[in-house]
CSV table of C-alpha atoms in Angstrom, one decimal:
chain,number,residue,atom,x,y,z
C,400,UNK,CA,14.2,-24.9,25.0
C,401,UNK,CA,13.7,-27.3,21.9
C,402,UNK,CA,16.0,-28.1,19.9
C,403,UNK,CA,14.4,-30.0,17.1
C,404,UNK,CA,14.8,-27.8,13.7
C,405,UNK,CA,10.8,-27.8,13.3
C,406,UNK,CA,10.5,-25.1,10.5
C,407,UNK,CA,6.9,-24.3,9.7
C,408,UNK,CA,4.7,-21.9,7.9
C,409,UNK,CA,1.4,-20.5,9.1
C,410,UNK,CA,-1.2,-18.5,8.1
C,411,UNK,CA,-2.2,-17.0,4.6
C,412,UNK,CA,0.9,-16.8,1.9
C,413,UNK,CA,-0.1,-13.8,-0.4
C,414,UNK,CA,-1.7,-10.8,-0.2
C,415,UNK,CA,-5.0,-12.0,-0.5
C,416,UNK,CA,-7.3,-10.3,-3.1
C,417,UNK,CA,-7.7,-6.6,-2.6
C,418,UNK,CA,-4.7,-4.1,-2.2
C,419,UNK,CA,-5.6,-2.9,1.0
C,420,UNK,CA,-4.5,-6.5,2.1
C,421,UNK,CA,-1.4,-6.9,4.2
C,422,UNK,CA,0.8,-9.7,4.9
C,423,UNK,CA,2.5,-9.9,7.7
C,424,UNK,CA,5.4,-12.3,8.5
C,425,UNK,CA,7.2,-13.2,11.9
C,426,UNK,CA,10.0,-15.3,12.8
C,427,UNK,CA,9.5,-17.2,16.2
C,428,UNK,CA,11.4,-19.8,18.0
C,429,UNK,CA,10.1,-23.2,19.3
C,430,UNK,CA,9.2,-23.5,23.0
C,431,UNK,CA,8.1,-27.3,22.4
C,432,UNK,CA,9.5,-30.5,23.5
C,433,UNK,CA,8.4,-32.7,20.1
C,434,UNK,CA,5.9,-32.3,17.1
C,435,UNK,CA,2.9,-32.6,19.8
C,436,UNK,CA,3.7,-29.6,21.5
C,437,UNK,CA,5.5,-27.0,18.7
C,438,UNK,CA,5.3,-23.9,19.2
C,439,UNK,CA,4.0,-24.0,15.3
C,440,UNK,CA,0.6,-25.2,17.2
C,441,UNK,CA,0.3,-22.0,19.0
C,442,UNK,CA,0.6,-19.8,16.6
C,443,UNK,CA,-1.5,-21.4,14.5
C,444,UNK,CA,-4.5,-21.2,16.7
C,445,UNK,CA,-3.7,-17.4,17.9
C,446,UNK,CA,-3.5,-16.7,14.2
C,447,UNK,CA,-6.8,-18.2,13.1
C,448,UNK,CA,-8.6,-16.2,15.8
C,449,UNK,CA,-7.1,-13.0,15.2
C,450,UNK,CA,-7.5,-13.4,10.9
C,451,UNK,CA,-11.1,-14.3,11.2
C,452,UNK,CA,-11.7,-10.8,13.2
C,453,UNK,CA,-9.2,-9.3,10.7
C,454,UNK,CA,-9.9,-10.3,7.4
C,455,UNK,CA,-7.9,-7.5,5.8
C,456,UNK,CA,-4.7,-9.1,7.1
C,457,UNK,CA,-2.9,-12.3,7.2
C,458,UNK,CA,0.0,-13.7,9.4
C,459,UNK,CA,2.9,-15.6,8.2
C,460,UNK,CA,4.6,-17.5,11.3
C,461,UNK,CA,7.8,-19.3,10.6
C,462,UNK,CA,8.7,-21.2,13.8
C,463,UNK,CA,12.6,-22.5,13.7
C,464,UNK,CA,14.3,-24.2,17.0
C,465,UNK,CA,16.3,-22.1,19.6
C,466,UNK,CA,19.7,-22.9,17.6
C,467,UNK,CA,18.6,-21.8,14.5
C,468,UNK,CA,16.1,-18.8,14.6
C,469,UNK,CA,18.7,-16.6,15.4
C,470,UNK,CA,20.7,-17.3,12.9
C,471,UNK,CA,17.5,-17.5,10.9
C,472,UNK,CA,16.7,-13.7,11.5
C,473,UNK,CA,20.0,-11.9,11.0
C,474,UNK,CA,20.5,-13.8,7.1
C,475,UNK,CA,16.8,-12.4,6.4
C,476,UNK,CA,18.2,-8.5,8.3
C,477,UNK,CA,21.9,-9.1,6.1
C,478,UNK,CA,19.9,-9.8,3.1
C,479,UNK,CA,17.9,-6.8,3.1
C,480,UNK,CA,14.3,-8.9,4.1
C,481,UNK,CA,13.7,-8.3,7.6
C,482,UNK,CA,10.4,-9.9,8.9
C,483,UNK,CA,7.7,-7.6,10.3
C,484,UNK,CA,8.2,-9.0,13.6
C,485,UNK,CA,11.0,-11.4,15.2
C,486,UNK,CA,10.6,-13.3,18.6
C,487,UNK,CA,14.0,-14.3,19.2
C,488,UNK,CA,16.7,-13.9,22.1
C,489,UNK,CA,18.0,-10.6,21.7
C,490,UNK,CA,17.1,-7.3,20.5
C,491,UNK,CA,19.7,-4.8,21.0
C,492,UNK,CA,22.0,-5.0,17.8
C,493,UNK,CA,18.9,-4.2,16.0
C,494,UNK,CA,17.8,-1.1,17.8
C,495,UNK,CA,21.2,0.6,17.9
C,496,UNK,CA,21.5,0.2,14.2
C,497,UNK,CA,18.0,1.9,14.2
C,498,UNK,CA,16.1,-0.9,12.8
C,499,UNK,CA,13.4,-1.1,15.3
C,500,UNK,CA,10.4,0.4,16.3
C,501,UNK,CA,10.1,1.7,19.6
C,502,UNK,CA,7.7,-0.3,21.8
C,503,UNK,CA,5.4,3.1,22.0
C,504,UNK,CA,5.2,3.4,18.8
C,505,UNK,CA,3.5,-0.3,17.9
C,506,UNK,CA,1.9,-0.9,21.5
C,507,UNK,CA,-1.6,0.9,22.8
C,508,UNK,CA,-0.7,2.4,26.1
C,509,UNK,CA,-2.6,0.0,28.3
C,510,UNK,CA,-0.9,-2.9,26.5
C,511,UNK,CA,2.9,-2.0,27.1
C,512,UNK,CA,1.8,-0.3,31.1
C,513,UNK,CA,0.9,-4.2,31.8
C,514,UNK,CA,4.4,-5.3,30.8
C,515,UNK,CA,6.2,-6.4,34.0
C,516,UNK,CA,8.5,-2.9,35.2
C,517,UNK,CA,12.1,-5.1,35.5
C,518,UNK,CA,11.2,-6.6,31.6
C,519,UNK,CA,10.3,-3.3,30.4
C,520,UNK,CA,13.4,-2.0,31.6
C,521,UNK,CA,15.3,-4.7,30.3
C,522,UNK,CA,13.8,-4.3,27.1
C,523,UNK,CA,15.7,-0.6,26.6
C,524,UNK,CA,18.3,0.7,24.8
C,525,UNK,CA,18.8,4.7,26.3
C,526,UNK,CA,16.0,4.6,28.2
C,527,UNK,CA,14.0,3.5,25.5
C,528,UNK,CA,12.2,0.4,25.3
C,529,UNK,CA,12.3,-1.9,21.4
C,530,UNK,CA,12.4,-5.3,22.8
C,531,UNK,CA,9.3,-6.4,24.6
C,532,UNK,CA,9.1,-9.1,26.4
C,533,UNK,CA,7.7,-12.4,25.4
C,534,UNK,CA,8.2,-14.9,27.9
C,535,UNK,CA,10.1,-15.3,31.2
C,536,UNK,CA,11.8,-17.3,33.2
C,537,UNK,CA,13.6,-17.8,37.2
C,538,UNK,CA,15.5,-19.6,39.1
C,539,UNK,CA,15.1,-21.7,42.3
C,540,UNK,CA,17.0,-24.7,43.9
C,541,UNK,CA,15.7,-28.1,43.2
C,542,UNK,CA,16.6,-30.6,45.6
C,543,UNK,CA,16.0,-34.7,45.4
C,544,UNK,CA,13.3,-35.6,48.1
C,545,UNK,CA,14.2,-39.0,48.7
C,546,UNK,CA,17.8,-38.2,48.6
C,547,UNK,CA,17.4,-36.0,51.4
C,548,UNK,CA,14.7,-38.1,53.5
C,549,UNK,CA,17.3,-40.9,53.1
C,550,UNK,CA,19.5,-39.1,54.6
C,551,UNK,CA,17.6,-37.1,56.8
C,552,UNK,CA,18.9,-33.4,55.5
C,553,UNK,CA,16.7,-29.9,55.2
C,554,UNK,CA,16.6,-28.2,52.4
C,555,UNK,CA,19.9,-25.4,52.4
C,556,UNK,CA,19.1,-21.7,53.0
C,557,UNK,CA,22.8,-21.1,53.0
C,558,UNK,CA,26.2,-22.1,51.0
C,559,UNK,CA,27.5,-23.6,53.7
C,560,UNK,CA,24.1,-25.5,54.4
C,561,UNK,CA,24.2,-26.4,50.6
C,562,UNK,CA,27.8,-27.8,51.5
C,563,UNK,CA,27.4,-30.0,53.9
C,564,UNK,CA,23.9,-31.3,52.5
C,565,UNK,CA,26.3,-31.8,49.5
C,566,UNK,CA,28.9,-33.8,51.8
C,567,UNK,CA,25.8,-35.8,53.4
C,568,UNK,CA,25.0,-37.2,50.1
C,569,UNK,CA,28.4,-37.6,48.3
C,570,UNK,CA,29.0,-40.2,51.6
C,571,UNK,CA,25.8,-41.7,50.1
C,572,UNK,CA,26.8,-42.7,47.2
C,573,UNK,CA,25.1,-40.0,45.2
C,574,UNK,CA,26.8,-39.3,41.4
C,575,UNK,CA,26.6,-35.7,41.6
C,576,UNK,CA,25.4,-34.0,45.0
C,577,UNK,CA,25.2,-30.9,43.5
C,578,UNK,CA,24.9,-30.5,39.7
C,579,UNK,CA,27.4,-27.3,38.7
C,580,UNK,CA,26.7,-26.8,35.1
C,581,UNK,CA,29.5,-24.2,33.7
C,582,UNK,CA,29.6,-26.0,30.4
C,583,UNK,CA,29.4,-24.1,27.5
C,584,UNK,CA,25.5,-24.5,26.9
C,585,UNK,CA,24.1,-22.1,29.3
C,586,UNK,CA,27.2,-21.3,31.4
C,587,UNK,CA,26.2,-17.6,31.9
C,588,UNK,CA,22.8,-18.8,33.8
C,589,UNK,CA,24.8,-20.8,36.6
C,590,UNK,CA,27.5,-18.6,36.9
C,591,UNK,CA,25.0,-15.5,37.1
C,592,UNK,CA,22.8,-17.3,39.7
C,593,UNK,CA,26.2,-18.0,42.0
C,594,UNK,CA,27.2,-14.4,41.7
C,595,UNK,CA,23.6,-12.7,42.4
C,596,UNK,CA,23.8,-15.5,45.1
C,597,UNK,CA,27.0,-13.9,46.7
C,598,UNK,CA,25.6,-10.6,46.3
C,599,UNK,CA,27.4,-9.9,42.8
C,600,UNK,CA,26.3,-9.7,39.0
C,601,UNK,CA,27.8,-9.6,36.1
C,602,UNK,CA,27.3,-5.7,35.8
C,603,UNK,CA,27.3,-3.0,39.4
C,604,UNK,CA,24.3,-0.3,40.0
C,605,UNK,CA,25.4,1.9,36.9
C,606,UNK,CA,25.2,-0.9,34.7
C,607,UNK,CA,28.8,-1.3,34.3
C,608,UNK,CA,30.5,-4.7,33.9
C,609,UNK,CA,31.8,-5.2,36.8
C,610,UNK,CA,32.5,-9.3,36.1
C,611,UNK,CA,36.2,-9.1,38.4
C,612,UNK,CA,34.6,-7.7,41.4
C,613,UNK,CA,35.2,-8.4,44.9
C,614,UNK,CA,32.5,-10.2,45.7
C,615,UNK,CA,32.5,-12.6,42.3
C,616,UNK,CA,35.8,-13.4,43.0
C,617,UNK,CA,35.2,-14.7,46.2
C,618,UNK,CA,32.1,-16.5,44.7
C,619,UNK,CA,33.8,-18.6,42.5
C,620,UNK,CA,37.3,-18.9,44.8
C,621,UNK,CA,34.2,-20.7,47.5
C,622,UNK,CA,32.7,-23.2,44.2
C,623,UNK,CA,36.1,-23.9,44.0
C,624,UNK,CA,37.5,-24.6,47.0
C,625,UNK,CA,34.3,-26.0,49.2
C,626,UNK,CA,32.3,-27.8,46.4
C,627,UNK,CA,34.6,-28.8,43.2
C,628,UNK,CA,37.6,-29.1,45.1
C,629,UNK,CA,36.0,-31.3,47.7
C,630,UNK,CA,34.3,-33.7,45.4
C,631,UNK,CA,31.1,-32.2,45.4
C,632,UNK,CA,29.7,-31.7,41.8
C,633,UNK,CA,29.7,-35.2,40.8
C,634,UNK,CA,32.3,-37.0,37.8
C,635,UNK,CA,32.0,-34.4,35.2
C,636,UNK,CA,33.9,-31.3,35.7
C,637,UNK,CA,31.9,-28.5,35.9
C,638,UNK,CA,33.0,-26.9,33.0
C,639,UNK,CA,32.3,-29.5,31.1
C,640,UNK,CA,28.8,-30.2,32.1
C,641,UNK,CA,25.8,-28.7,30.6
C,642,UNK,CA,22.9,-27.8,31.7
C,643,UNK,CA,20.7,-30.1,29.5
C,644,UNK,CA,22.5,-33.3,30.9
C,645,UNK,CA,22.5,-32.3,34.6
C,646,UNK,CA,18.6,-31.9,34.5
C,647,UNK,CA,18.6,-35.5,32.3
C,648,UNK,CA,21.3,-36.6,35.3
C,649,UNK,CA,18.6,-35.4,37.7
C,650,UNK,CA,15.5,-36.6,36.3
C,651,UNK,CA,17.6,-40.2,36.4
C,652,UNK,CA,17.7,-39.6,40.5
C,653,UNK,CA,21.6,-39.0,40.0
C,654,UNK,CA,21.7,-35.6,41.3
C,655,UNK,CA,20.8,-34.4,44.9
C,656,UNK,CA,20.6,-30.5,44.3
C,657,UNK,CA,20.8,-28.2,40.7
C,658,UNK,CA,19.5,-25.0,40.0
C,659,UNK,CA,16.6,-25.3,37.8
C,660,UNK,CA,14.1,-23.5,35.5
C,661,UNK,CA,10.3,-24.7,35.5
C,662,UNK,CA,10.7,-26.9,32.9
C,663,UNK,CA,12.9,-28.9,34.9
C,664,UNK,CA,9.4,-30.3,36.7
C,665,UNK,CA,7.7,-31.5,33.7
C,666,UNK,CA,11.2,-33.3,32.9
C,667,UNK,CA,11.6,-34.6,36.7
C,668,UNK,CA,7.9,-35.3,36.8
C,669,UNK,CA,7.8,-37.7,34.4
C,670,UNK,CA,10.6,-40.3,35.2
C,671,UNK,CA,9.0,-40.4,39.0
C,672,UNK,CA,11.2,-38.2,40.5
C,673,UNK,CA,9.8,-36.6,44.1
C,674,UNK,CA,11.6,-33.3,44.3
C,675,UNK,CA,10.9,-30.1,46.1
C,676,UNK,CA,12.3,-26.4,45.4
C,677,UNK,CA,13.2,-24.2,47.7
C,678,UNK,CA,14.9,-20.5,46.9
C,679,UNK,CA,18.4,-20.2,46.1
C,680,UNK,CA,20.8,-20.3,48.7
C,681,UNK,CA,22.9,-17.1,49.5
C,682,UNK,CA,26.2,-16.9,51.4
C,683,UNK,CA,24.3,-15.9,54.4
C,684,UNK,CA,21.1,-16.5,54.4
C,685,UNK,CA,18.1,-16.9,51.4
C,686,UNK,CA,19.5,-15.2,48.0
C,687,UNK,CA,17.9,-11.1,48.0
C,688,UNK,CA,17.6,-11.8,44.3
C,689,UNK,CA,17.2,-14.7,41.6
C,690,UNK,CA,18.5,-15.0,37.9
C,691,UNK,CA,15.6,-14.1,35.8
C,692,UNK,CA,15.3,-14.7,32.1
C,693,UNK,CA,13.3,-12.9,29.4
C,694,UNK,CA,12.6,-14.2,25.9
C,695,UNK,CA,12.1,-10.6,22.9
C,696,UNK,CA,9.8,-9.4,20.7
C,697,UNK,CA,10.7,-6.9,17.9
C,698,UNK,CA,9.3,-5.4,14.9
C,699,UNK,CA,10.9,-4.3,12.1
C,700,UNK,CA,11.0,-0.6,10.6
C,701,UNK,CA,11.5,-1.8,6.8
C,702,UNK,CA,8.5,-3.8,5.9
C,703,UNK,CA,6.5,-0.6,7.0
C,704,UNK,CA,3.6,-2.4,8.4
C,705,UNK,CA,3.8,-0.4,11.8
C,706,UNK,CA,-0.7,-0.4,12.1
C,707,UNK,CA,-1.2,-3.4,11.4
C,708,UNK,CA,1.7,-4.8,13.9
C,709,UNK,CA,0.8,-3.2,16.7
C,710,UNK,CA,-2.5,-4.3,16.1
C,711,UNK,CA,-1.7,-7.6,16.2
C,712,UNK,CA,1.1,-7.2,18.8
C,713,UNK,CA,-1.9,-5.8,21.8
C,714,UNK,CA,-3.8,-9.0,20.2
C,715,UNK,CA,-0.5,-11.4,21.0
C,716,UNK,CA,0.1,-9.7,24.0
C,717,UNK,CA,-4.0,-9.7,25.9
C,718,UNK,CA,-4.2,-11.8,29.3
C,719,UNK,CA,-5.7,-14.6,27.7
C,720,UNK,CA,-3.0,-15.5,24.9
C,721,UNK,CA,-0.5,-14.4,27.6
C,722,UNK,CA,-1.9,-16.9,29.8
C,723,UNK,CA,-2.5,-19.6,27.4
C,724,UNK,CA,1.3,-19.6,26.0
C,725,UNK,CA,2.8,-19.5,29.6
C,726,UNK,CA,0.7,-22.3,30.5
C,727,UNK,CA,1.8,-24.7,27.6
C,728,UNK,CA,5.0,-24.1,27.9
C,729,UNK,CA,5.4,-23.9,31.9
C,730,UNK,CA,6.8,-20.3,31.6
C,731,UNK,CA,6.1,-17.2,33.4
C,732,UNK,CA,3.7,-13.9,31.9
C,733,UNK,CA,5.3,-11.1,31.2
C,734,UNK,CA,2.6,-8.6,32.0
C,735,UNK,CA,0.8,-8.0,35.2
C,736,UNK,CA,-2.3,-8.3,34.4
C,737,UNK,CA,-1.8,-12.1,33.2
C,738,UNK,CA,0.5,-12.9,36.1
C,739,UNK,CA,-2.3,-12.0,38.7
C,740,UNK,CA,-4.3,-14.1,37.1
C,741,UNK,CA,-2.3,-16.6,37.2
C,742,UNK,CA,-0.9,-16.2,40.8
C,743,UNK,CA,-4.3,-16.8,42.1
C,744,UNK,CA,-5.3,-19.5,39.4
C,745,UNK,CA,-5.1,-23.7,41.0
C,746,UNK,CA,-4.3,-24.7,38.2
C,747,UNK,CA,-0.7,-22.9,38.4
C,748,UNK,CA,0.2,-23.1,41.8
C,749,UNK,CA,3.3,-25.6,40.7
C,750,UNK,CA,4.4,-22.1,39.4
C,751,UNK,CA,4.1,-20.3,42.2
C,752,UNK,CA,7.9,-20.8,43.3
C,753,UNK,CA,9.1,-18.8,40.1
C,754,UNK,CA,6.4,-16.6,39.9
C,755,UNK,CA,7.1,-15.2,43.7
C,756,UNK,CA,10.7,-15.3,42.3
C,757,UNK,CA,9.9,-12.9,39.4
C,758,UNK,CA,9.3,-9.6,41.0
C,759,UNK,CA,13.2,-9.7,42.4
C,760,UNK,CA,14.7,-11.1,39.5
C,761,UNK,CA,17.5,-9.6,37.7
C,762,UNK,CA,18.1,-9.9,34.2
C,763,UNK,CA,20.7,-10.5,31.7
C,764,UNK,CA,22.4,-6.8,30.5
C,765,UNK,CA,20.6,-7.9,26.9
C,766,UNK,CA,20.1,-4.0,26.5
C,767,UNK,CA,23.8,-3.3,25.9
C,768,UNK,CA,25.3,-4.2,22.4
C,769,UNK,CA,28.1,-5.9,23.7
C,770,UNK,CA,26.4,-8.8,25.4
C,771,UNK,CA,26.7,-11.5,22.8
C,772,UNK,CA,30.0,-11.2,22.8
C,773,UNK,CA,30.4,-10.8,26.2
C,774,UNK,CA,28.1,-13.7,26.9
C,775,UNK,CA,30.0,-16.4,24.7
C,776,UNK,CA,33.0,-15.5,26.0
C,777,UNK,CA,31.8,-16.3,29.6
C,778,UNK,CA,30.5,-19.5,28.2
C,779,UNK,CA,33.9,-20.4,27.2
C,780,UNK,CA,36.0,-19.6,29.6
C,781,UNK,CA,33.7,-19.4,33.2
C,782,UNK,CA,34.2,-23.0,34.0
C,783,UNK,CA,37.7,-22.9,34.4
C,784,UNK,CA,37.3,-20.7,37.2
C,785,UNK,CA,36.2,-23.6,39.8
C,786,UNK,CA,38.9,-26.0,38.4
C,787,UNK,CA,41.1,-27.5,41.1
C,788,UNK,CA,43.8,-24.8,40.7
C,789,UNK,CA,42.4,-22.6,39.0
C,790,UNK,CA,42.4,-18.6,39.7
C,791,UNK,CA,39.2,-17.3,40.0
C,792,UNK,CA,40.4,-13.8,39.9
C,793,UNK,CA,42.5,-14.7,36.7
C,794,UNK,CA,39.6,-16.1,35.1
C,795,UNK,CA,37.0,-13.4,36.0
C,796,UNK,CA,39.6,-10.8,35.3
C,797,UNK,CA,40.2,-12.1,31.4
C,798,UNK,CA,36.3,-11.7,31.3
C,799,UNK,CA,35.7,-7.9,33.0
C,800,UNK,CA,38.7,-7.5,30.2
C,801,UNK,CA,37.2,-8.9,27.4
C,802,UNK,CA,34.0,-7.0,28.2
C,803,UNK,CA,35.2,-3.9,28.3
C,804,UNK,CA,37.3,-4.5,24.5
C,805,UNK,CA,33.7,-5.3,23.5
C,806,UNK,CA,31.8,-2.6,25.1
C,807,UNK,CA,34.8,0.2,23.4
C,808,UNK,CA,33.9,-1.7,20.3
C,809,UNK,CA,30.2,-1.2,20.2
């Protein structure tokens, strides 16, 4: 996700001339790698086609980067000027303080049936959907090519496969066999990926936190003992390793294996790096499910616009603009009707990995209130869990703790 603190406006500024006129502004974050690519660009194309149709209404985009338009969204919320609409990473705070509309009431009912069924869920709070889904993401294993012709290993369906490739190429001089990044950037994506892996989560079936469990524990007690402990995640402890520099450390042909996200191809692809992907490894066999990640849409009940946004939400969200975002920024749709298209499109089978992926993906619990805290906390703490002596059940128990405080507190 960028990082650049690009801040632009798009689209008219004022109501225009007649009172029937509406403005309408949304906050959205950046997608783009540079100025040449900002997300600023898309927007402003989707909005020129849609105000030329719409004359009566004008769209107000301010695009800020993934660390700010968070931030960005609550100060406007706290100081009483909510935007009409937010695309953002998170939804629920708003909807439990009743701030949102409901997806039903914006949304025709062909345009939120095409959403994907695990987003929609994921977009609810109750059993009732505010956040809908703007873009997606999954996980598979990438793996080094030459690294593993040189040394003549398969691709790993299994941990223990995944070890012993890892073993293979440590004796070979590699820097980091396999990239572990627990560091505080994205440490909840790796660390969910291992425990879906080891058929775990972070919550059970009843959507309960269930971060301690049985089968976490003896995730992270393996990490531990078969790959940190053994030499296998290269120089930087895991816990302090990010996610961002393990895919720079892989594009530089330093790593042999990582768990990646699709823009870890353009990124590879570019410094010459021949890699393939394969699904992620489970303890016995091929993980059952993946780590899938889901980017929100939400409109605000305050400015009172709800016509007009849902209007130009079932505009936003039709096949073609679906398409034409996912494509630019090598993500995956979020409705079904753009992700057929896409799965039998040419020009996308490099995303045909995560798209087969997508269908048994699970999601971050973003519907309950208490996952930002939750989620930093994991961040924090997680990667001491594999640290040569750490306790795993210590570690994962001080989490399951500090998630329940949070969940009595919401």
């Amino acid at each position: 996700m960028s990082a650049l603190g690009l801040t632009g406006v798009l689209g008219g500024c004022g109501t225009g001339g007649g009172s029937s006129d509406v403005t309408l502004r949304l906050v959205a974050a950046d997608y783009g790698t540079g100025a040449a690519n900002s997300s600023e660009k898309y927007w402003s194309a989707l909005v020129d086609r849609y105000e030329s149709d719409h004359p009566g209404v004008k769209i107000d985009v301010s695009v800020y980067s993934w660390n700010d338009v968070d931030r960005e969204v609550k100060e406007m919320v706290d100081a009483g000027d909510p935007p009409d609409m937010a695309q953002i990473g998170a939804y629920a705070d708003y909807a439990a303080e009743g701030r949102l509309y409901r997806a039903g009431d914006l949304l025709s009912i062909p345009v939120q049936a095409d959403f994907l069924s695990q987003l929609s869920v994921a977009g609810e709070v109750n059993s009732v959907q505010y956040g809908m889904p703007f873009a997606a993401s999954t996980r598979v294993l990438f793996y080094n090519k030459e690294l593993f012709d040189e040394a003549g290993l398969t691709p790993p369906a299994t941990w223990d496969e995944l070890a012993e490739n890892a073993e293979a190429l440590k004796e070979r001089g590699v820097t980091y066999p396999y990239a572990l990044p627990l560091g505080p950037e994205e440490a909840q994506a790796e660390a969910m990926q291992w425990m879906l892996s080891g058929d775990g989560g972070y919550t059970d079936l009843g959507d309960t936190y269930a971060i301690d469990s049985t089968e976490n524990v003896e995730t992270f007690s393996w990490l531990r003992d078969e790959l940190v402990g053994k030499g296998l995640t290269g120089p930087v402890a895991p816990g302090k390793l990010d996610r961002a520099k393990a895919f720079e450390a892989f594009a530089a042909g330093d790593v042999g294996m990582l768990n990646g996200h699709p823009s870890l191809m353009e990124t590879a692809g570019k410094k010459g790096v021949k890699y393939g992907m394969v699904p992620t490894p489970g303890v016995d066999g091929e993980s059952s499910s993946t780590l899938g990640v889901a980017d929100w849409m939400m409109a605000f009940k305050e400015p009172g616009h709800r016509d007009q946004v849902g209007d130009f939400l079932d505009f936003v969200y039709s096949e073609k603009n679906v398409l034409d975002f996912s494509r630019e920024y090598n993500l995956l749709p979020v409705t079904g009707s753009a992700s057929r298209a896409m799965a039998a499109s040419e020009q996308d089978r490099d995303l045909a990995p995560f798209l087969d992926q997508l269908p048994a993906s699970e999601l971050y619990p973003v519907g309950n209130m208490s996952w930002a805290a939750v989620n930093a906390e994991i961040k924090k703490q997680i990667g001491k869990a594999v640290a040569p002596g750490g306790s795993p059940a210590g570690v994962l128990g001080g989490l399951q703790a500090a998630a329940t405080r949070a969940e009595s507190a919401g």
